[in-house]
Amino acid sequence: SGVMDPRAAATANILVGNAQEEAVLECTLLGPQLRFDAANTIALTGGDLGALLDGQPLPTYRAVAVQAGQTLRCQAPRTGCRAYLAFAGGLDIPLVMGSRSTDLKAKLGGFQGRPLKKDDVIRFRAPRTPKNFPRRAISPEFVPHPVYTLRVVMGPQDTAFTPEGITAFLGEIYSVTSEFDRMG
């Protein structure tokens, strides 16, 4: 499993002072609504999901202090389709086979092997304010485009398709939906 955009996830972790591989919340198209029960430092990178912290725009690509009782709410996507939310000190999610990632198809890892639902509670492992907190920010790397060309890697099943079928698959335009994952 793991994140779809490792660079954006690693950047979020670096901004909050974590190791690059620390678990993050990957938000696809629709971001979460989170109420913080404890103070911590967070960073949001990747696509712009119109995140608001207590109704005020949450800056992306910047470490931001959150307090107990504050609410983070994402709106409709403005750019991109995946955002990454990192938490200083990490999330209290068990390691499964050396990872805190969720494999939804196998129902393994992460938070009970499933997507997060309303009223789920995940604690912070070691909340903190990272060193040089006020300067932990970078410019977003993402430049939005109306159409994106994606690289397709043919798998071991490509011989099961006719040449015409492969040509049709590679020559079409597709829309991204909330069911979008890395499998074709």
mmCIF file of C-alpha atoms in Angstrom:
data_model
loop_
_atom_site.group_PDB
_atom_site.id
_atom_site.type_symbol
_atom_site.label_atom_id
_atom_site.label_comp_id
_atom_site.label_asym_id
_atom_site.label_seq_id
_atom_site.Cartn_x
_atom_site.Cartn_y
_atom_site.Cartn_z
ATOM 1 C CA SER A 1 0.000 0.000 0.000
ATOM 2 C CA GLY A 2 1.535 3.324 0.996
ATOM 3 C CA VAL A 3 0.898 6.823 -0.268
ATOM 4 C CA MET A 4 0.199 7.668 -3.900
ATOM 5 C CA ASP A 5 2.379 10.814 -3.844
ATOM 6 C CA PRO A 6 5.456 9.999 -1.726
ATOM 7 C CA ARG A 7 7.020 13.434 -2.287
ATOM 8 C CA ALA A 8 3.998 15.374 -0.971
ATOM 9 C CA ALA A 9 3.670 12.998 2.003
ATOM 10 C CA ALA A 10 7.387 13.268 2.837
ATOM 11 C CA THR A 11 7.217 17.062 2.555
ATOM 12 C CA ALA A 12 4.315 17.201 5.032
ATOM 13 C CA ASN A 13 6.315 15.076 7.471
ATOM 14 C CA ILE A 14 9.454 17.188 7.103
ATOM 15 C CA LEU A 15 7.431 20.344 7.798
ATOM 16 C CA VAL A 16 6.282 18.966 11.181
ATOM 17 C CA GLY A 17 9.695 17.518 12.074
ATOM 18 C CA ASN A 18 8.889 13.835 11.485
ATOM 19 C CA ALA A 19 10.851 11.200 9.623
ATOM 20 C CA GLN A 20 9.798 11.235 5.957
ATOM 21 C CA GLU A 21 8.202 7.772 6.261
ATOM 22 C CA GLU A 22 5.917 8.637 9.178
ATOM 23 C CA ALA A 23 2.226 7.838 8.673
ATOM 24 C CA VAL A 24 0.065 10.630 7.225
ATOM 25 C CA LEU A 25 -3.610 10.903 6.386
ATOM 26 C CA GLU A 26 -4.016 10.643 2.615
ATOM 27 C CA CYS A 27 -7.178 12.480 1.557
ATOM 28 C CA THR A 28 -8.509 11.638 -1.909
ATOM 29 C CA LEU A 29 -10.911 14.173 -3.467
ATOM 30 C CA LEU A 30 -12.856 14.645 -0.233
ATOM 31 C CA GLY A 31 -10.918 15.598 2.824
ATOM 32 C CA PRO A 32 -11.931 14.838 6.386
ATOM 33 C CA GLN A 33 -13.480 16.868 9.129
ATOM 34 C CA LEU A 34 -11.295 16.472 12.210
ATOM 35 C CA ARG A 35 -11.731 17.771 15.738
ATOM 36 C CA PHE A 36 -8.492 17.938 17.677
ATOM 37 C CA ASP A 37 -8.633 16.628 21.250
ATOM 38 C CA ALA A 38 -5.035 17.693 21.923
ATOM 39 C CA ALA A 39 -2.680 20.430 20.762
ATOM 40 C CA ASN A 40 -0.110 19.557 18.101
ATOM 41 C CA THR A 41 1.557 20.790 14.920
ATOM 42 C CA ILE A 42 0.198 19.773 11.509
ATOM 43 C CA ALA A 43 1.077 20.345 7.857
ATOM 44 C CA LEU A 44 -1.072 19.873 4.758
ATOM 45 C CA THR A 45 0.538 19.292 1.338
ATOM 46 C CA GLY A 46 -0.473 17.978 -2.082
ATOM 47 C CA GLY A 47 -3.756 19.013 -3.673
ATOM 48 C CA ASP A 48 -5.714 21.986 -2.362
ATOM 49 C CA LEU A 49 -8.915 20.667 -0.772
ATOM 50 C CA GLY A 50 -9.952 24.078 0.563
ATOM 51 C CA ALA A 51 -9.050 23.222 4.164
ATOM 52 C CA LEU A 52 -10.392 25.454 6.914
ATOM 53 C CA LEU A 53 -9.271 25.533 10.547
ATOM 54 C CA ASP A 54 -12.146 26.871 12.646
ATOM 55 C CA GLY A 55 -13.565 28.444 9.486
ATOM 56 C CA GLN A 56 -10.315 30.201 8.480
ATOM 57 C CA PRO A 57 -8.236 29.060 5.469
ATOM 58 C CA LEU A 58 -5.507 26.630 6.504
ATOM 59 C CA PRO A 59 -2.253 27.456 4.744
ATOM 60 C CA THR A 60 -0.709 24.562 2.857
ATOM 61 C CA TYR A 61 2.977 23.638 2.802
ATOM 62 C CA ARG A 62 3.447 25.215 6.241
ATOM 63 C CA ALA A 63 3.645 23.895 9.803
ATOM 64 C CA VAL A 64 0.553 25.084 11.682
ATOM 65 C CA ALA A 65 -0.155 24.879 15.413
ATOM 66 C CA VAL A 66 -3.540 23.432 16.327
ATOM 67 C CA GLN A 67 -5.170 23.546 19.746
ATOM 68 C CA ALA A 68 -7.483 21.132 21.508
ATOM 69 C CA GLY A 69 -11.061 21.838 20.437
ATOM 70 C CA GLN A 70 -10.206 23.227 16.994
ATOM 71 C CA THR A 71 -11.840 21.730 13.896
ATOM 72 C CA LEU A 72 -10.245 21.141 10.522
ATOM 73 C CA ARG A 73 -12.731 20.842 7.668
ATOM 74 C CA CYS A 74 -11.963 20.248 3.997
ATOM 75 C CA GLN A 75 -14.226 21.525 1.245
ATOM 76 C CA ALA A 76 -14.368 20.706 -2.463
ATOM 77 C CA PRO A 77 -11.040 20.163 -4.234
ATOM 78 C CA ARG A 78 -9.621 23.247 -5.932
ATOM 79 C CA THR A 79 -6.496 21.658 -7.385
ATOM 80 C CA GLY A 80 -5.195 18.095 -7.375
ATOM 81 C CA CYS A 81 -7.019 15.107 -6.002
ATOM 82 C CA ARG A 82 -4.842 13.946 -3.091
ATOM 83 C CA ALA A 83 -3.727 15.888 -0.038
ATOM 84 C CA TYR A 84 -1.472 14.729 2.797
ATOM 85 C CA LEU A 85 -1.903 15.704 6.420
ATOM 86 C CA ALA A 86 1.046 15.097 8.758
ATOM 87 C CA PHE A 87 0.986 15.307 12.559
ATOM 88 C CA ALA A 88 4.110 16.125 14.596
ATOM 89 C CA GLY A 89 5.170 13.012 16.493
ATOM 90 C CA GLY A 90 2.963 10.740 14.382
ATOM 91 C CA LEU A 91 -0.343 8.998 14.892
ATOM 92 C CA ASP A 92 -0.965 6.187 17.373
ATOM 93 C CA ILE A 93 -1.594 3.530 14.751
ATOM 94 C CA PRO A 94 -0.101 0.043 15.134
ATOM 95 C CA LEU A 95 2.691 -1.152 12.883
ATOM 96 C CA VAL A 96 1.597 -4.017 10.631
ATOM 97 C CA MET A 97 4.407 -5.671 8.695
ATOM 98 C CA GLY A 98 6.584 -2.629 9.415
ATOM 99 C CA SER A 99 4.084 -0.042 8.146
ATOM 100 C CA ARG A 100 1.216 2.102 9.404
ATOM 101 C CA SER A 101 -0.367 2.245 5.930
ATOM 102 C CA THR A 102 -3.807 0.858 5.216
ATOM 103 C CA ASP A 103 -4.357 -1.721 2.487
ATOM 104 C CA LEU A 104 -8.094 -1.319 1.914
ATOM 105 C CA LYS A 105 -8.447 -4.298 -0.429
ATOM 106 C CA ALA A 106 -6.767 -6.632 2.094
ATOM 107 C CA LYS A 107 -8.443 -4.850 5.061
ATOM 108 C CA LEU A 108 -5.047 -4.691 6.723
ATOM 109 C CA GLY A 109 -3.097 -2.060 8.657
ATOM 110 C CA GLY A 110 -3.818 1.566 9.385
ATOM 111 C CA PHE A 111 -6.914 2.162 11.481
ATOM 112 C CA GLN A 112 -8.639 -1.250 11.668
ATOM 113 C CA GLY A 113 -7.792 -1.896 8.004
ATOM 114 C CA ARG A 114 -10.534 0.409 6.746
ATOM 115 C CA PRO A 115 -11.186 4.020 5.753
ATOM 116 C CA LEU A 116 -11.803 6.389 8.617
ATOM 117 C CA LYS A 117 -15.429 6.929 9.629
ATOM 118 C CA LYS A 118 -17.325 9.525 11.618
ATOM 119 C CA ASP A 119 -16.542 9.357 15.356
ATOM 120 C CA ASP A 120 -13.282 7.401 14.895
ATOM 121 C CA VAL A 121 -10.606 8.552 17.346
ATOM 122 C CA ILE A 122 -6.883 8.374 16.611
ATOM 123 C CA ARG A 123 -4.487 9.664 19.234
ATOM 124 C CA PHE A 124 -1.147 11.370 18.617
ATOM 125 C CA ARG A 125 1.909 9.283 19.531
ATOM 126 C CA ALA A 126 4.165 12.175 20.635
ATOM 127 C CA PRO A 127 2.651 15.615 19.891
ATOM 128 C CA ARG A 128 5.164 18.464 19.836
ATOM 129 C CA THR A 129 6.225 21.766 18.349
ATOM 130 C CA PRO A 130 9.125 21.181 15.934
ATOM 131 C CA LYS A 131 12.365 23.183 16.068
ATOM 132 C CA ASN A 132 12.322 26.410 14.053
ATOM 133 C CA PHE A 133 8.515 26.235 14.011
ATOM 134 C CA PRO A 134 7.799 29.685 12.513
ATOM 135 C CA ARG A 135 10.082 29.037 9.528
ATOM 136 C CA ARG A 136 8.769 25.577 8.609
ATOM 137 C CA ALA A 137 7.197 26.450 5.263
ATOM 138 C CA ILE A 138 7.947 26.070 1.562
ATOM 139 C CA SER A 139 6.252 27.157 -1.645
ATOM 140 C CA PRO A 140 3.824 24.584 -3.071
ATOM 141 C CA GLU A 141 5.283 22.659 -5.997
ATOM 142 C CA PHE A 142 1.933 21.897 -7.575
ATOM 143 C CA VAL A 143 0.936 23.815 -10.706
ATOM 144 C CA PRO A 144 -2.670 23.031 -11.734
ATOM 145 C CA HIS A 145 -3.521 22.058 -15.320
ATOM 146 C CA PRO A 146 -6.949 21.399 -16.885
ATOM 147 C CA VAL A 147 -5.836 17.951 -18.181
ATOM 148 C CA TYR A 148 -3.103 15.647 -16.874
ATOM 149 C CA THR A 149 -1.278 12.912 -18.721
ATOM 150 C CA LEU A 150 -0.666 9.895 -16.509
ATOM 151 C CA ARG A 151 1.962 7.227 -17.012
ATOM 152 C CA VAL A 152 0.552 3.707 -17.366
ATOM 153 C CA VAL A 153 2.658 0.694 -16.456
ATOM 154 C CA MET A 154 1.335 -2.448 -18.086
ATOM 155 C CA GLY A 155 1.166 -5.394 -15.709
ATOM 156 C CA PRO A 156 1.548 -9.129 -16.044
ATOM 157 C CA GLN A 157 -2.066 -9.395 -17.271
ATOM 158 C CA ASP A 158 -1.525 -7.241 -20.376
ATOM 159 C CA THR A 159 -1.335 -10.373 -22.551
ATOM 160 C CA ALA A 160 -4.971 -11.098 -21.608
ATOM 161 C CA PHE A 161 -6.088 -8.067 -23.646
ATOM 162 C CA THR A 162 -6.234 -7.692 -27.394
ATOM 163 C CA PRO A 163 -3.998 -5.098 -29.048
ATOM 164 C CA GLU A 164 -7.160 -3.176 -29.932
ATOM 165 C CA GLY A 165 -8.269 -3.219 -26.291
ATOM 166 C CA ILE A 166 -4.920 -1.880 -25.107
ATOM 167 C CA THR A 167 -5.000 0.831 -27.783
ATOM 168 C CA ALA A 168 -8.518 1.836 -26.707
ATOM 169 C CA PHE A 169 -7.485 1.899 -23.028
ATOM 170 C CA LEU A 170 -4.403 4.027 -23.664
ATOM 171 C CA GLY A 171 -6.161 6.382 -26.090
ATOM 172 C CA GLU A 172 -9.159 7.436 -23.978
ATOM 173 C CA ILE A 173 -9.725 10.348 -21.601
ATOM 174 C CA TYR A 174 -10.912 9.439 -18.103
ATOM 175 C CA SER A 175 -12.460 11.324 -15.193
ATOM 176 C CA VAL A 176 -11.207 10.865 -11.641
ATOM 177 C CA THR A 177 -13.870 9.836 -9.113
ATOM 178 C CA SER A 178 -13.800 9.113 -5.377
ATOM 179 C CA GLU A 179 -13.233 5.397 -6.189
ATOM 180 C CA PHE A 180 -9.926 6.260 -7.925
ATOM 181 C CA ASP A 181 -7.019 4.096 -6.783
ATOM 182 C CA ARG A 182 -3.773 2.937 -8.283
ATOM 183 C CA MET A 183 -5.269 -0.190 -9.876
ATOM 184 C CA GLY A 184 -6.555 -0.130 -13.467
#
